[in-house]
Short mmCIF file of C-alpha atoms in Angstrom, two decimals:
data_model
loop_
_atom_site.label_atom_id
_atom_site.label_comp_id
_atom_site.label_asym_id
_atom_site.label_seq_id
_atom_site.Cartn_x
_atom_site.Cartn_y
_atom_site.Cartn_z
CA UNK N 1 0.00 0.00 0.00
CA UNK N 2 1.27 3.55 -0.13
CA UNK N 3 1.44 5.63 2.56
CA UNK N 4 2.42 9.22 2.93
CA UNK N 5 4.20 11.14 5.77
CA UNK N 6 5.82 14.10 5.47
CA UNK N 7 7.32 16.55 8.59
CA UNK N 8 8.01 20.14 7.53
CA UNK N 9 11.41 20.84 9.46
CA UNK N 10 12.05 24.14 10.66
CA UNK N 11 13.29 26.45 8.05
CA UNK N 12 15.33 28.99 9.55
CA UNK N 13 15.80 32.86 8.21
CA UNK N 14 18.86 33.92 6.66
CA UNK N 15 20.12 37.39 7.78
CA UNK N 16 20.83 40.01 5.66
CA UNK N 17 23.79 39.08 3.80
CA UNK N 18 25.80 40.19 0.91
CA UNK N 19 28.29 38.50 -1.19
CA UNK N 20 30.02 39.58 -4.55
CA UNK N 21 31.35 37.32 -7.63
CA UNK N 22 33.27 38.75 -9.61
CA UNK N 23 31.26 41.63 -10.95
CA UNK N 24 28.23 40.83 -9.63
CA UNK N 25 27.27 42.30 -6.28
CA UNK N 26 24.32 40.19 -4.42
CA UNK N 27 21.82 41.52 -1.36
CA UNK N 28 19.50 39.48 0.29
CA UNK N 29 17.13 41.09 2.44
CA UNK N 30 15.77 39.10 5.43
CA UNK N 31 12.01 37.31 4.79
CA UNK N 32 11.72 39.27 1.58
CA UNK N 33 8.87 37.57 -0.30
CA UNK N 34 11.36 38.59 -3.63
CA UNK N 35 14.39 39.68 -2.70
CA UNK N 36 15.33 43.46 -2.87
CA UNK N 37 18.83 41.82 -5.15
CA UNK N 38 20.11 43.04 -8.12
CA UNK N 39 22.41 41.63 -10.72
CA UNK N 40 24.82 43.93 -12.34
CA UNK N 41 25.20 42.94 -16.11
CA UNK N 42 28.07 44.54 -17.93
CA UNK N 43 27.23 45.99 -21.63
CA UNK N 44 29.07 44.72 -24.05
CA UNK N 45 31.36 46.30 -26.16
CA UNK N 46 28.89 47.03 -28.31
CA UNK N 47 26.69 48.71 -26.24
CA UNK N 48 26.66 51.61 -24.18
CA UNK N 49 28.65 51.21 -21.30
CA UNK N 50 26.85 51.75 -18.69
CA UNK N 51 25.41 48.56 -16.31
CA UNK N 52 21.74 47.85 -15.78
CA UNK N 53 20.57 46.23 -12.66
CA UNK N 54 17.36 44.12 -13.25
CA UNK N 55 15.37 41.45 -10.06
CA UNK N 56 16.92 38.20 -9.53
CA UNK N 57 15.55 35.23 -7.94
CA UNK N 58 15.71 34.03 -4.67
CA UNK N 59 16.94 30.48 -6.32
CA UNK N 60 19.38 32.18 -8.44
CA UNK N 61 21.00 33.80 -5.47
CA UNK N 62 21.24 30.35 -3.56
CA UNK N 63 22.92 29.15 -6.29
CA UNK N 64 25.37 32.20 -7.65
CA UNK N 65 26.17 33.15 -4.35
CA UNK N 66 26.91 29.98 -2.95
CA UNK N 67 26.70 26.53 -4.30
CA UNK N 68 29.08 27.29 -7.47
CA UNK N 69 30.98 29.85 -5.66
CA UNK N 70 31.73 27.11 -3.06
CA UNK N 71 31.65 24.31 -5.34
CA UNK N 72 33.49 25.54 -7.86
CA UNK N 73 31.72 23.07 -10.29
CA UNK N 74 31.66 24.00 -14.01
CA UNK N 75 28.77 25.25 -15.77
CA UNK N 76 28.46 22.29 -18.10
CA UNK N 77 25.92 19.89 -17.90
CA UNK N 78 26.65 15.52 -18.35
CA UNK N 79 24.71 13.81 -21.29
CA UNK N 80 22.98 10.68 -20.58
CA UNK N 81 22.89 8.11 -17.52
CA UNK N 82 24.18 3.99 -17.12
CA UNK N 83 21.87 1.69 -18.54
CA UNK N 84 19.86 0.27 -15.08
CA UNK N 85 18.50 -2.40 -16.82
CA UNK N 86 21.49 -4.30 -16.27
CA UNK N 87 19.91 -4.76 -12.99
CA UNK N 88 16.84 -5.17 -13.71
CA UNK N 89 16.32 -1.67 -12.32
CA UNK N 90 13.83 0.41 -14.42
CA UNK N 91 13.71 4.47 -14.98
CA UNK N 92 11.34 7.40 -15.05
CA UNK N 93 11.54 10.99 -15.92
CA UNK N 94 9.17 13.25 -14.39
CA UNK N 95 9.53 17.39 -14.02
CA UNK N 96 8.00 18.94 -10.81
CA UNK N 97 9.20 22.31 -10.94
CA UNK N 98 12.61 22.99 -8.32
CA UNK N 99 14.15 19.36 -9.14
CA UNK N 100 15.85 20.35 -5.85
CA UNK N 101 12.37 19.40 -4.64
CA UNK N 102 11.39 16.52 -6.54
CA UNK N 103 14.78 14.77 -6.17
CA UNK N 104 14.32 15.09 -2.36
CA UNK N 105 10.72 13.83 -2.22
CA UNK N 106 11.72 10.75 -4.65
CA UNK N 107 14.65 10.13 -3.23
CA UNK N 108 13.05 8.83 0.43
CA UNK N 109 10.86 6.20 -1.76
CA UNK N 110 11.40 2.60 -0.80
CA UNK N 111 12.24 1.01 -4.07
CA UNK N 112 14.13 4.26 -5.34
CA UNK N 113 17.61 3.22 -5.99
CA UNK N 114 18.87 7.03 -7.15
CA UNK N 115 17.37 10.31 -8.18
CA UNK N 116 19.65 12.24 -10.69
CA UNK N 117 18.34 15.61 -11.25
CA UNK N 118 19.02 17.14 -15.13
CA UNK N 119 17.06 18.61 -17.77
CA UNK N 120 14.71 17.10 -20.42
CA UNK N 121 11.84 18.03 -22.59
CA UNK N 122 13.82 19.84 -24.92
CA UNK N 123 16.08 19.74 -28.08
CA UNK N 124 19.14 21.41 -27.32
CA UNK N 125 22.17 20.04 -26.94
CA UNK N 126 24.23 20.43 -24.04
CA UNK N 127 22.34 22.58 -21.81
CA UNK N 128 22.98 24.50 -18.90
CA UNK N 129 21.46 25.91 -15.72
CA UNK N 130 21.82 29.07 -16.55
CA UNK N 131 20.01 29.02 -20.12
CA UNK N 132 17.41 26.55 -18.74
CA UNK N 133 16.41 28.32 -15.92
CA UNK N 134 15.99 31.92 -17.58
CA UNK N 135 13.61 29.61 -20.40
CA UNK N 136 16.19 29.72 -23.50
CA UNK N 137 15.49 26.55 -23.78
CA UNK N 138 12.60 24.13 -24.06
CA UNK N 139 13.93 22.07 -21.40
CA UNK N 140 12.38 21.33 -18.12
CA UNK N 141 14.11 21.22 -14.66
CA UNK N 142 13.78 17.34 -14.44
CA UNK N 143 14.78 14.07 -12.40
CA UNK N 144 15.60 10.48 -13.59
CA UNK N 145 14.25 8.00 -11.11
CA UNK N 146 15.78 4.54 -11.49
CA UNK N 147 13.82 2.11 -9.67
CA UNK N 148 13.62 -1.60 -8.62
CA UNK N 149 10.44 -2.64 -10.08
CA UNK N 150 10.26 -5.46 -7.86
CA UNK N 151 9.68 -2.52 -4.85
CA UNK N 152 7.49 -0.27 -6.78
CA UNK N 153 6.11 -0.66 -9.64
CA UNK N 154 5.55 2.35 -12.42
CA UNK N 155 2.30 2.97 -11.22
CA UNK N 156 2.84 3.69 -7.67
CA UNK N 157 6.20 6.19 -8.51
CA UNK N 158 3.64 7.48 -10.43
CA UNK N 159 1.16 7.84 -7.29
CA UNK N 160 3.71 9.50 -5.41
CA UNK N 161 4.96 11.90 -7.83
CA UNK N 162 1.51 13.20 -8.11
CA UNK N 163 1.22 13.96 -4.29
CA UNK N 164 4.58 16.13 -4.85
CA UNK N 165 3.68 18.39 -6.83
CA UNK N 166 0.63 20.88 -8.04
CA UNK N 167 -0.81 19.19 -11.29
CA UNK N 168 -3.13 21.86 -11.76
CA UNK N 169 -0.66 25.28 -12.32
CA UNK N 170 0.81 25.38 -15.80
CA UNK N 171 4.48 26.50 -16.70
CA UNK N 172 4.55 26.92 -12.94
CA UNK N 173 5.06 25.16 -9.85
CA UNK N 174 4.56 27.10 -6.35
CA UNK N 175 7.18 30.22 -6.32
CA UNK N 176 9.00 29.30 -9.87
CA UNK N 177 7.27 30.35 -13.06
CA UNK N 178 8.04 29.45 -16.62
CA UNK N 179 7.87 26.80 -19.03
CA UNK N 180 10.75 25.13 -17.29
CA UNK N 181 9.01 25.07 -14.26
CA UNK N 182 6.29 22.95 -16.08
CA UNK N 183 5.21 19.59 -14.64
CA UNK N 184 5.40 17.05 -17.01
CA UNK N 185 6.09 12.70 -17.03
CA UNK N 186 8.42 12.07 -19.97
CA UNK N 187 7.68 8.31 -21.12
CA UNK N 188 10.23 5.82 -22.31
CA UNK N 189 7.71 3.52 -23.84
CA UNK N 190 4.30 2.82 -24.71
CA UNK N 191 3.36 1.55 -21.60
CA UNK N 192 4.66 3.73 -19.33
CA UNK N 193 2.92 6.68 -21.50
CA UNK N 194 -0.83 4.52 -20.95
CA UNK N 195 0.14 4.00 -17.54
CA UNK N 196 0.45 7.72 -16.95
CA UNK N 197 -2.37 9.01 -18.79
CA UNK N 198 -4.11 6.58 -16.67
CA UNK N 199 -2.38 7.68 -13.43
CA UNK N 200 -3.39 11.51 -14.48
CA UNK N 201 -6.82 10.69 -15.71
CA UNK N 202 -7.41 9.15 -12.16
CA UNK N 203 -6.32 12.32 -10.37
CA UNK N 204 -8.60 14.25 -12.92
CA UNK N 205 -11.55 12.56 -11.50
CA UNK N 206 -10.87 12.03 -8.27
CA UNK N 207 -8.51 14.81 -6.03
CA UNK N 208 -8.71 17.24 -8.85
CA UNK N 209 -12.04 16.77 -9.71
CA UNK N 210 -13.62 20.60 -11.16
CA UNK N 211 -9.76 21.50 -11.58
CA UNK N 212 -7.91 21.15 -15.11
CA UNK N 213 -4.48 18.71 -14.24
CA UNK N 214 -2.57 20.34 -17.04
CA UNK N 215 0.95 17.56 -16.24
CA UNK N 216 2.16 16.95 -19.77
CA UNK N 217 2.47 13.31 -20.65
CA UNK N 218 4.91 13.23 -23.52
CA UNK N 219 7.99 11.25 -24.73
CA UNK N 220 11.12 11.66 -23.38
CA UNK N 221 14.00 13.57 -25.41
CA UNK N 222 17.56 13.09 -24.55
CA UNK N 223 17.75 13.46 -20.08
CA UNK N 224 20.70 15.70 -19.74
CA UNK N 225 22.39 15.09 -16.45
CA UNK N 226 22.73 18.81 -14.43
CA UNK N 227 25.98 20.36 -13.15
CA UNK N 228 27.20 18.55 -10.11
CA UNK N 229 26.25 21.35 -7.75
CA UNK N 230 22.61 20.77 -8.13
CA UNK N 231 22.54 16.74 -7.39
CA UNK N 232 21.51 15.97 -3.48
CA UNK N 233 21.60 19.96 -3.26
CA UNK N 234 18.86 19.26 -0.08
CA UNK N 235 21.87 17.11 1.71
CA UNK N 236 25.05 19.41 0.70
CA UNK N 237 22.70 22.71 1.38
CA UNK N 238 19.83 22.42 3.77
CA UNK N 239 19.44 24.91 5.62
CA UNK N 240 19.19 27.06 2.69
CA UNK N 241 17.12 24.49 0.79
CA UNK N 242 14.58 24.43 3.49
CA UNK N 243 14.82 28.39 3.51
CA UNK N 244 14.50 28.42 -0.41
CA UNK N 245 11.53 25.32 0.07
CA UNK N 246 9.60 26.79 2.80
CA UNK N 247 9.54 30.65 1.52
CA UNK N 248 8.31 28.58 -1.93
CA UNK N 249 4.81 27.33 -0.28
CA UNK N 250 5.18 24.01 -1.38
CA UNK N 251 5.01 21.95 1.30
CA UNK N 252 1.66 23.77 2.62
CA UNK N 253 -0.16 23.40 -0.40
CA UNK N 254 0.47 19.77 -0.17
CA UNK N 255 -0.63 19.96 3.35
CA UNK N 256 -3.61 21.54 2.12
CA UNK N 257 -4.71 19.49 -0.64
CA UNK N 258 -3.74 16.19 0.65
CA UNK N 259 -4.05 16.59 4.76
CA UNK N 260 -0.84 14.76 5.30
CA UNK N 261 2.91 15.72 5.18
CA UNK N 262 5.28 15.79 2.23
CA UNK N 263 8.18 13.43 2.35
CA UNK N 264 6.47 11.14 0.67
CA UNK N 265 7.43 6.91 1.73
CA UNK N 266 6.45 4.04 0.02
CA UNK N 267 5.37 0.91 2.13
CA UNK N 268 4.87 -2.30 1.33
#
């Protein structure tokens, strides 16, 4: 059977901070809804020279300011994954929004055996946070679930994906907006696409009854593997994941629409 328990751990403030790379000076103000923080973008050499300032994203901070400043991980993302079926180990792709997110949720299902988050949905070659997540590409922020099947079948990853994540918002999942931010179940086969336009139709009729569930359920292009600093970001980050998670509203809309808590655990 599945069962689903979540806790919401405490998600603690970040003081005002500040923190330059390179050119580009960050501010963070404390429980800003959207951050008074500008970027400073240099004008090329073609242009006047003079620097324009425009918003940037709470996420974008976390990740400029911090993870690749600390990291130190180049901006290139890894084609591809190893073959599980050596193992008899099966694989899904499925976008909800902040794969930060969705890779944490997935990752405490019994029967998971990794969650790699990347990009998918699109047809660009190569691509790389920062195009993806400012939508110059068709990609979606996505994860690749590979799975014993023996544990949990299709169906049920299915089940629990859909209690991650709001099915009804399109090109947007709680505080990110945009295409990439779309939700979306990228099939590898003909079966798993009837068994999620199943899986959808059921949540159409049932939780979501009188709301549209807008998830896309279309094939899978090539799953691009994202820069290193991204993958088990919850573990290598979390106090500012659980600042960036909290300030998002996820976790109490799912409270809300499904009266339990998030971290969703499969039982047998």
């Amino acid at each position: 059977m599945l069962a689903f328990q979540f806790s919401v751990g405490s998600s603690p403030w970040l003081q005002q901070s500040s923190s330059s790379i390179g050119s580009r000076e960050i501010q963070c103000v404390r429980r800003s809804c959207k951050p008074l923080v500008a970027r400073k973008l240099h004008m090329s050499q073609h242009h006047d020279a003079k620097s324009e300032y425009e918003p940037i994203s709470r996420r974008e901070l976390i990740i400029k300011s911090l993870a690749l400043a600390m990291l130190g991980i180049a901006n290139t993302a890894r084609p591809g994954l190893a073959d599980p079926s050596t193992n008899g180990y099966e694989t899904a792709i499925v976008a909800g929004g902040c794969f930060w997110c969705t890779e944490s949720d997935l990752e405490k299902v019994k029967g998971v055996i990794s969650v790699t988050s990347g990009y998918c949905g699109g047809t660009e070659p190569n691509p790389s946070y920062e195009l993806v997540s400012r939508g110059k590409t068709n990609h979606a922020e996505s994860v690749s679930v590979v799975f014993d099947p023996q544990v949990i079948s299709y169906e049920e990853l299915l089940d629990v994906y859909f209690h991650t994540i709001n099915p009804t918002t399109r090109d947007q999942q709680f505080c990110d907006h945009g295409h990439q931010y779309r939700t979306a179940v990228f099939y590898l086969n003909e079966e798993q696409r009837k068994i999620a336009e199943s899986i959808k139709g059921k949540y159409q009729q049932t939780a979501f009854k009188g709301q549209k569930v807008v998830t896309e359920i279309v094939p899978a292009t090539t799953f691009w593997r994202a820069e290193e600093y991204h993958q088990d970001y919850y573990k290598k980050q979390p106090q500012l994941y659980s600042f960036y998670r909290f300030n998002c509203g996820r976790d109490q809309y799912l409270e809300k629409q499904w009266g339990t808590k998030h971290d969703a655990v499969y039982e047998q």
